[in-house]
Amino acid sequence: MSGNPLKYFRNHKVGLALGSGGAKGLAHVAVIEFLESMDIPIDYIAGSSIGAVIGALHGMGSMGRFKEDIMKFTFREMIGYMDPMVPRSGIIQGKGFVKFMERYIPRDAKIEDLKTPLAVLATDYATGSSVIFRKGNVLEALRASVSIPGVLVPVRYGKTILIDGGVANPLPINIVRSMGAGITIAVNLHPRLKKRGLKHFAAVPDDGSGQADDARVLLPAGDGSSSSGGGRWFAAIEQWLKSGRDAGSDKDRMPNILEIMAGSVDIMEYVNTALLLRYNAPTVLIEPDVTDVQTLDFVDAKKIINEGYLACVRAEKVLNRRVRAWV
């Protein structure tokens, strides 16, 4: 018997909890690659929102191809996958998201067939509890998991509707542990709050005015109608996003509607994550420096993935001591 003999008396299955956070979650790609480079096995993955997306891509074996494409992703290409609709339950219908994901995940792919067991988290809007998909259609479960409140239309599930998994559980350490992991690695995308000075926002005039086994029958909760002025909606969303990225230091600038919704979710996820970590600490916590990354900053993939890599370098010693020595 060589190495660490005590490891034979311990559950050495490794579970990876991938947190929610929109474009921040591209850092998960680097984390998975880094763990693989260290020969650390990933036996289970639980993910909320973007964490579920990256977990599914890994399980499908298409994460490398996704990384190559997202590193070249342009702003115009991102806008092209958005499908604006008359605001009712959300601004974006979400069919474009599914279309994009079909480049990497077949329409009929099942969660239970992925090479790494995966739990996809969504949130039951009626009860506020987590809904955990362990089997069923991958794309339908992911579509539910990424339903950012107010931004993407939620989806119907039975007699309720589902919204973003990060609302109820932004860092599902407890879920990956319940899957059978004895060693847990968590990737927290909300280690601190961004300082939201008005100079960062777009110019907008102030006018004074539970567990589920299957991911079936997930349909948009809205009526699916689109505006007859679809071109105007497309241009408006493009302008909102561009102005948010290019805003100057004008002290009168105010956040646009997408920034308000996404920023509010960031605050909620930061608070909830802090509580989760207080009472359910992982074996190793990895925290990429992505605080300044906005929810839809997918065109900054190279920078975000690099931050994920740097976070792993900072955690390398503890990964060796607390994980690699035990597997």
Short mmCIF file of C-alpha atoms in Angstrom, two decimals:
data_model
loop_
_atom_site.label_atom_id
_atom_site.label_comp_id
_atom_site.label_asym_id
_atom_site.label_seq_id
_atom_site.Cartn_x
_atom_site.Cartn_y
_atom_site.Cartn_z
CA MET A 1 0.00 0.00 0.00
CA SER A 2 1.54 3.31 -1.16
CA GLY A 3 0.66 6.97 -1.02
CA ASN A 4 -1.95 7.97 1.52
CA PRO A 5 -3.32 4.76 3.14
CA LEU A 6 -6.10 6.65 4.93
CA LYS A 7 -7.81 7.41 1.63
CA TYR A 8 -9.01 3.81 1.45
CA PHE A 9 -11.19 4.45 4.51
CA ARG A 10 -12.78 7.61 3.15
CA ASN A 11 -15.37 8.37 0.49
CA HIS A 12 -13.07 9.79 -2.17
CA LYS A 13 -15.71 10.51 -4.82
CA VAL A 14 -15.26 14.08 -6.05
CA GLY A 15 -18.24 16.34 -6.57
CA LEU A 16 -18.05 19.67 -8.40
CA ALA A 17 -20.57 22.40 -7.53
CA LEU A 18 -20.75 25.01 -10.29
CA GLY A 19 -22.35 28.28 -9.29
CA SER A 20 -24.69 30.57 -11.20
CA GLY A 21 -23.70 33.95 -12.57
CA GLY A 22 -24.34 34.39 -16.29
CA ALA A 23 -21.19 35.10 -18.31
CA LYS A 24 -19.12 34.84 -15.11
CA GLY A 25 -19.69 31.10 -15.39
CA LEU A 26 -17.36 30.79 -18.37
CA ALA A 27 -14.71 30.55 -15.64
CA HIS A 28 -16.09 27.05 -14.97
CA VAL A 29 -14.52 25.91 -18.24
CA ALA A 30 -11.04 26.70 -16.93
CA VAL A 31 -11.76 25.02 -13.60
CA ILE A 32 -12.76 21.74 -15.23
CA GLU A 33 -9.73 21.83 -17.53
CA PHE A 34 -7.44 22.57 -14.59
CA LEU A 35 -8.81 19.71 -12.49
CA GLU A 36 -8.34 17.34 -15.42
CA SER A 37 -4.74 18.54 -15.85
CA MET A 38 -4.16 17.62 -12.18
CA ASP A 39 -5.66 14.15 -12.75
CA ILE A 40 -8.43 14.95 -10.29
CA PRO A 41 -11.50 12.92 -11.30
CA ILE A 42 -14.92 14.56 -11.44
CA ASP A 43 -17.43 11.97 -10.31
CA TYR A 44 -20.49 14.23 -9.94
CA ILE A 45 -21.51 17.73 -11.02
CA ALA A 46 -24.33 19.89 -9.72
CA GLY A 47 -24.92 23.21 -11.43
CA SER A 48 -27.25 26.17 -11.29
CA SER A 49 -27.90 28.23 -14.42
CA ILE A 50 -24.59 28.70 -16.30
CA GLY A 51 -23.07 26.11 -13.96
CA ALA A 52 -25.57 23.56 -15.26
CA VAL A 53 -24.78 24.56 -18.85
CA ILE A 54 -21.02 24.04 -18.45
CA GLY A 55 -21.63 20.80 -16.54
CA ALA A 56 -23.80 19.50 -19.37
CA LEU A 57 -21.23 20.48 -22.01
CA HIS A 58 -18.57 18.61 -20.05
CA GLY A 59 -20.79 15.57 -19.70
CA MET A 60 -21.56 15.63 -23.42
CA GLY A 61 -17.88 15.84 -24.30
CA SER A 62 -18.36 19.06 -26.25
CA MET A 63 -16.90 21.60 -23.83
CA GLY A 64 -13.69 21.96 -25.85
CA ARG A 65 -15.58 22.85 -29.02
CA PHE A 66 -17.78 25.27 -27.06
CA LYS A 67 -14.68 26.94 -25.65
CA GLU A 68 -13.18 27.41 -29.11
CA ASP A 69 -16.38 29.03 -30.36
CA ILE A 70 -17.07 31.22 -27.33
CA MET A 71 -13.53 32.60 -27.42
CA LYS A 72 -14.39 34.02 -30.87
CA PHE A 73 -17.94 35.07 -29.96
CA THR A 74 -18.86 38.54 -31.19
CA PHE A 75 -21.33 41.02 -29.79
CA ARG A 76 -23.40 40.90 -32.97
CA GLU A 77 -23.48 37.09 -32.88
CA MET A 78 -24.71 37.15 -29.28
CA ILE A 79 -27.49 39.59 -30.17
CA GLY A 80 -28.45 37.30 -33.05
CA TYR A 81 -29.39 34.53 -30.62
CA MET A 82 -31.71 36.78 -28.65
CA ASP A 83 -35.42 36.60 -29.48
CA PRO A 84 -37.09 39.71 -28.03
CA MET A 85 -40.79 39.59 -27.30
CA VAL A 86 -43.46 41.87 -25.88
CA PRO A 87 -42.43 42.06 -22.20
CA ARG A 88 -44.77 39.91 -20.17
CA SER A 89 -42.90 37.25 -18.19
CA GLY A 90 -39.54 38.24 -19.64
CA ILE A 91 -37.83 40.25 -22.35
CA ILE A 92 -36.28 37.29 -24.20
CA GLN A 93 -38.26 34.20 -25.20
CA GLY A 94 -35.30 31.80 -24.98
CA LYS A 95 -35.60 29.82 -28.22
CA GLY A 96 -32.32 31.37 -29.35
CA PHE A 97 -30.58 29.92 -26.30
CA VAL A 98 -31.80 26.43 -27.20
CA LYS A 99 -30.77 26.93 -30.82
CA PHE A 100 -27.26 27.94 -29.72
CA MET A 101 -26.94 24.99 -27.35
CA GLU A 102 -28.02 22.56 -30.09
CA ARG A 103 -24.63 23.23 -31.67
CA TYR A 104 -23.13 21.20 -28.82
CA ILE A 105 -25.94 19.10 -27.34
CA PRO A 106 -28.32 17.01 -29.50
CA ARG A 107 -31.99 17.85 -29.14
CA ASP A 108 -32.79 14.36 -27.81
CA ALA A 109 -29.85 14.10 -25.36
CA LYS A 110 -30.74 12.78 -21.90
CA ILE A 111 -29.23 13.86 -18.59
CA GLU A 112 -28.89 10.25 -17.45
CA ASP A 113 -26.74 9.44 -20.50
CA LEU A 114 -24.05 12.06 -19.83
CA LYS A 115 -20.59 10.68 -19.03
CA THR A 116 -20.59 12.45 -15.64
CA PRO A 117 -23.71 12.30 -13.43
CA LEU A 118 -25.28 15.77 -13.48
CA ALA A 119 -27.87 17.58 -11.40
CA VAL A 120 -29.47 20.59 -13.10
CA LEU A 121 -31.09 23.05 -10.72
CA ALA A 122 -34.07 25.29 -11.41
CA THR A 123 -36.30 27.17 -8.97
CA ASP A 124 -40.03 26.62 -8.43
CA TYR A 125 -41.49 30.12 -8.72
CA ALA A 126 -44.54 29.17 -6.64
CA THR A 127 -42.72 27.71 -3.63
CA GLY A 128 -39.19 29.11 -3.91
CA SER A 129 -37.72 25.62 -3.58
CA SER A 130 -35.14 23.99 -5.83
CA VAL A 131 -36.24 21.62 -8.57
CA ILE A 132 -33.45 19.16 -9.35
CA PHE A 133 -33.29 17.34 -12.66
CA ARG A 134 -31.26 14.12 -12.65
CA LYS A 135 -32.76 12.66 -15.79
CA GLY A 136 -34.80 13.79 -18.76
CA ASN A 137 -34.10 16.06 -21.71
CA VAL A 138 -30.86 18.03 -21.25
CA LEU A 139 -31.82 21.10 -23.27
CA GLU A 140 -35.22 21.45 -21.61
CA ALA A 141 -33.70 21.25 -18.14
CA LEU A 142 -31.02 23.79 -19.06
CA ARG A 143 -33.61 26.15 -20.51
CA ALA A 144 -35.39 26.13 -17.15
CA SER A 145 -32.18 26.53 -15.18
CA VAL A 146 -31.07 29.70 -17.04
CA SER A 147 -34.38 31.56 -16.78
CA ILE A 148 -33.02 34.78 -15.28
CA PRO A 149 -36.01 36.57 -13.70
CA GLY A 150 -37.34 39.29 -15.95
CA VAL A 151 -34.82 38.57 -18.70
CA LEU A 152 -35.70 35.09 -20.00
CA VAL A 153 -39.29 33.88 -20.00
CA PRO A 154 -39.74 31.16 -17.34
CA VAL A 155 -40.87 27.68 -18.36
CA ARG A 156 -43.89 25.62 -17.42
CA TYR A 157 -43.36 22.43 -15.42
CA GLY A 158 -46.50 20.56 -14.49
CA LYS A 159 -48.72 22.98 -12.60
CA THR A 160 -45.97 25.44 -11.77
CA ILE A 161 -43.34 27.49 -13.57
CA LEU A 162 -39.59 27.40 -13.20
CA ILE A 163 -37.06 30.21 -13.04
CA ASP A 164 -33.27 30.41 -12.74
CA GLY A 165 -31.71 27.78 -10.51
CA GLY A 166 -29.50 30.39 -8.85
CA VAL A 167 -32.52 32.05 -7.23
CA ALA A 168 -32.99 29.21 -4.74
CA ASN A 169 -29.49 27.70 -4.75
CA PRO A 170 -26.67 29.65 -6.44
CA LEU A 171 -23.94 27.22 -5.30
CA PRO A 172 -25.33 23.66 -4.98
CA ILE A 173 -22.74 22.11 -2.66
CA ASN A 174 -25.42 20.25 -0.72
CA ILE A 175 -26.83 18.76 -3.91
CA VAL A 176 -23.54 17.36 -5.20
CA ARG A 177 -22.87 15.96 -1.73
CA SER A 178 -26.27 14.24 -1.74
CA MET A 179 -25.35 12.68 -5.10
CA GLY A 180 -22.61 10.73 -3.32
CA ALA A 181 -19.58 13.02 -3.22
CA GLY A 182 -17.31 12.72 -0.19
CA ILE A 183 -14.99 15.49 -1.45
CA THR A 184 -16.55 18.67 -2.76
CA ILE A 185 -15.06 21.43 -4.91
CA ALA A 186 -17.20 24.54 -5.29
CA VAL A 187 -16.77 27.40 -7.77
CA ASN A 188 -18.23 30.59 -6.34
CA LEU A 189 -18.84 33.35 -8.88
CA HIS A 190 -20.05 35.83 -6.23
CA PRO A 191 -17.24 36.22 -3.69
CA ARG A 192 -18.00 39.93 -3.35
CA LEU A 193 -20.37 42.57 -4.67
CA LYS A 194 -19.51 44.90 -7.50
CA LYS A 195 -19.48 48.59 -6.66
CA ARG A 196 -22.20 49.95 -8.90
CA GLY A 197 -21.30 53.60 -9.34
CA LEU A 198 -23.60 55.45 -11.70
CA LYS A 199 -20.72 56.00 -14.11
CA HIS A 200 -20.95 52.32 -15.08
CA PHE A 201 -24.53 52.53 -16.30
CA ALA A 202 -26.20 53.34 -19.57
CA ALA A 203 -27.70 56.75 -20.26
CA VAL A 204 -31.45 56.53 -19.61
CA PRO A 205 -33.46 59.72 -19.11
CA ASP A 206 -35.25 60.01 -15.79
CA ASP A 207 -38.79 60.90 -16.84
CA GLY A 208 -40.15 60.90 -13.30
CA SER A 209 -42.54 57.96 -14.06
CA GLY A 210 -38.12 19.87 -4.34
CA GLN A 211 -36.56 17.09 -6.66
CA ALA A 212 -37.86 16.16 -10.08
CA ASP A 213 -36.90 13.02 -11.95
CA ASP A 214 -37.73 14.12 -15.47
CA ALA A 215 -37.41 17.28 -17.52
CA ARG A 216 -40.41 16.69 -19.76
CA VAL A 217 -43.12 19.14 -20.88
CA LEU A 218 -41.01 22.24 -20.35
CA LEU A 219 -42.65 24.96 -22.43
CA PRO A 220 -42.36 28.75 -22.35
CA ALA A 221 -44.61 30.16 -19.63
CA GLY A 222 -45.35 33.26 -21.70
CA ASP A 223 -47.70 33.28 -24.67
CA GLY A 224 -44.79 33.07 -27.08
CA SER A 225 -45.95 36.07 -29.07
CA SER A 226 -43.41 38.47 -30.51
CA SER A 227 -43.75 42.14 -31.17
CA SER A 228 -44.72 43.28 -34.64
CA GLY A 229 -41.93 45.77 -34.16
CA GLY A 230 -39.37 43.01 -33.65
CA GLY A 231 -36.70 44.99 -35.43
CA ARG A 232 -37.18 47.85 -32.99
CA TRP A 233 -36.89 45.49 -30.02
CA PHE A 234 -33.72 44.01 -31.52
CA ALA A 235 -32.20 47.45 -31.96
CA ALA A 236 -33.27 48.53 -28.48
CA ILE A 237 -31.65 45.53 -26.79
CA GLU A 238 -28.50 46.04 -28.84
CA GLN A 239 -28.38 49.69 -27.79
CA TRP A 240 -28.99 48.86 -24.12
CA LEU A 241 -26.16 46.37 -24.07
CA LYS A 242 -23.74 48.53 -26.01
CA SER A 243 -24.46 51.63 -23.96
CA GLY A 244 -23.96 49.64 -20.78
CA ARG A 245 -20.53 48.55 -21.95
CA ASP A 246 -19.45 51.90 -23.40
CA ALA A 247 -20.90 54.27 -20.80
CA GLY A 248 -18.70 57.17 -19.80
CA SER A 249 -18.44 58.94 -16.48
CA ASP A 250 -21.56 61.08 -16.76
CA LYS A 251 -22.84 61.39 -13.20
CA ASP A 252 -26.45 61.47 -14.45
CA ARG A 253 -26.32 58.04 -16.05
CA MET A 254 -28.83 55.52 -14.75
CA PRO A 255 -28.87 51.71 -15.08
CA ASN A 256 -30.96 50.30 -17.90
CA ILE A 257 -33.63 47.66 -17.35
CA LEU A 258 -31.38 44.69 -18.14
CA GLU A 259 -28.70 45.98 -15.78
CA ILE A 260 -31.28 46.46 -13.02
CA MET A 261 -32.64 42.93 -13.36
CA ALA A 262 -29.27 41.21 -13.75
CA GLY A 263 -27.67 43.35 -11.04
CA SER A 264 -30.48 42.56 -8.62
CA VAL A 265 -30.01 38.83 -9.25
CA ASP A 266 -26.27 39.27 -8.61
CA ILE A 267 -26.98 40.86 -5.22
CA MET A 268 -29.44 38.11 -4.29
CA GLU A 269 -27.01 35.38 -5.33
CA TYR A 270 -24.16 37.00 -3.38
CA VAL A 271 -26.24 37.08 -0.19
CA ASN A 272 -27.56 33.53 -0.64
CA THR A 273 -24.11 32.17 -1.48
CA ALA A 274 -22.62 33.71 1.66
CA LEU A 275 -25.27 31.92 3.73
CA LEU A 276 -24.73 28.62 1.92
CA LEU A 277 -20.98 28.75 2.50
CA ARG A 278 -21.43 29.55 6.19
CA TYR A 279 -23.40 26.38 6.85
CA ASN A 280 -22.25 24.05 4.07
CA ALA A 281 -18.57 24.66 3.37
CA PRO A 282 -16.95 22.63 0.56
CA THR A 283 -13.65 20.76 0.80
CA VAL A 284 -12.11 23.34 -1.56
CA LEU A 285 -13.54 26.70 -2.59
CA ILE A 286 -12.43 28.29 -5.86
CA GLU A 287 -13.34 31.95 -6.40
CA PRO A 288 -12.52 33.52 -9.78
CA ASP A 289 -12.12 37.30 -9.81
CA VAL A 290 -15.13 38.00 -12.04
CA THR A 291 -16.96 40.56 -9.92
CA ASP A 292 -16.86 43.18 -12.67
CA VAL A 293 -18.20 40.81 -15.33
CA GLN A 294 -21.80 41.58 -16.26
CA THR A 295 -24.38 38.86 -16.77
CA LEU A 296 -24.35 39.06 -20.58
CA ASP A 297 -20.64 39.76 -21.13
CA PHE A 298 -20.12 36.55 -23.11
CA VAL A 299 -17.94 38.40 -25.62
CA ASP A 300 -15.30 38.69 -22.87
CA ALA A 301 -14.84 34.91 -22.79
CA LYS A 302 -11.06 34.95 -23.07
CA LYS A 303 -10.68 37.22 -20.05
CA ILE A 304 -13.25 35.31 -17.97
CA ILE A 305 -11.77 31.89 -18.72
CA ASN A 306 -8.32 33.22 -17.85
CA GLU A 307 -9.65 34.43 -14.49
CA GLY A 308 -10.94 30.91 -13.86
CA TYR A 309 -7.48 29.55 -14.57
CA LEU A 310 -5.82 32.08 -12.25
CA ALA A 311 -8.25 31.15 -9.47
CA CYS A 312 -7.24 27.51 -9.86
CA VAL A 313 -3.57 28.42 -9.66
CA ARG A 314 -4.28 30.21 -6.37
CA ALA A 315 -6.06 27.10 -5.10
CA GLU A 316 -3.57 24.57 -6.47
CA LYS A 317 -1.82 23.85 -3.16
CA VAL A 318 -5.05 23.19 -1.31
CA LEU A 319 -6.34 21.10 -4.22
CA ASN A 320 -3.23 18.95 -3.97
CA ARG A 321 -3.47 18.63 -0.20
CA ARG A 322 -7.22 18.22 0.26
CA VAL A 323 -8.28 16.51 -2.97
CA ARG A 324 -5.52 14.99 -5.08
CA ALA A 325 -3.88 13.25 -2.10
CA TRP A 326 -7.16 11.52 -1.35
CA VAL A 327 -8.25 10.26 -4.77
#
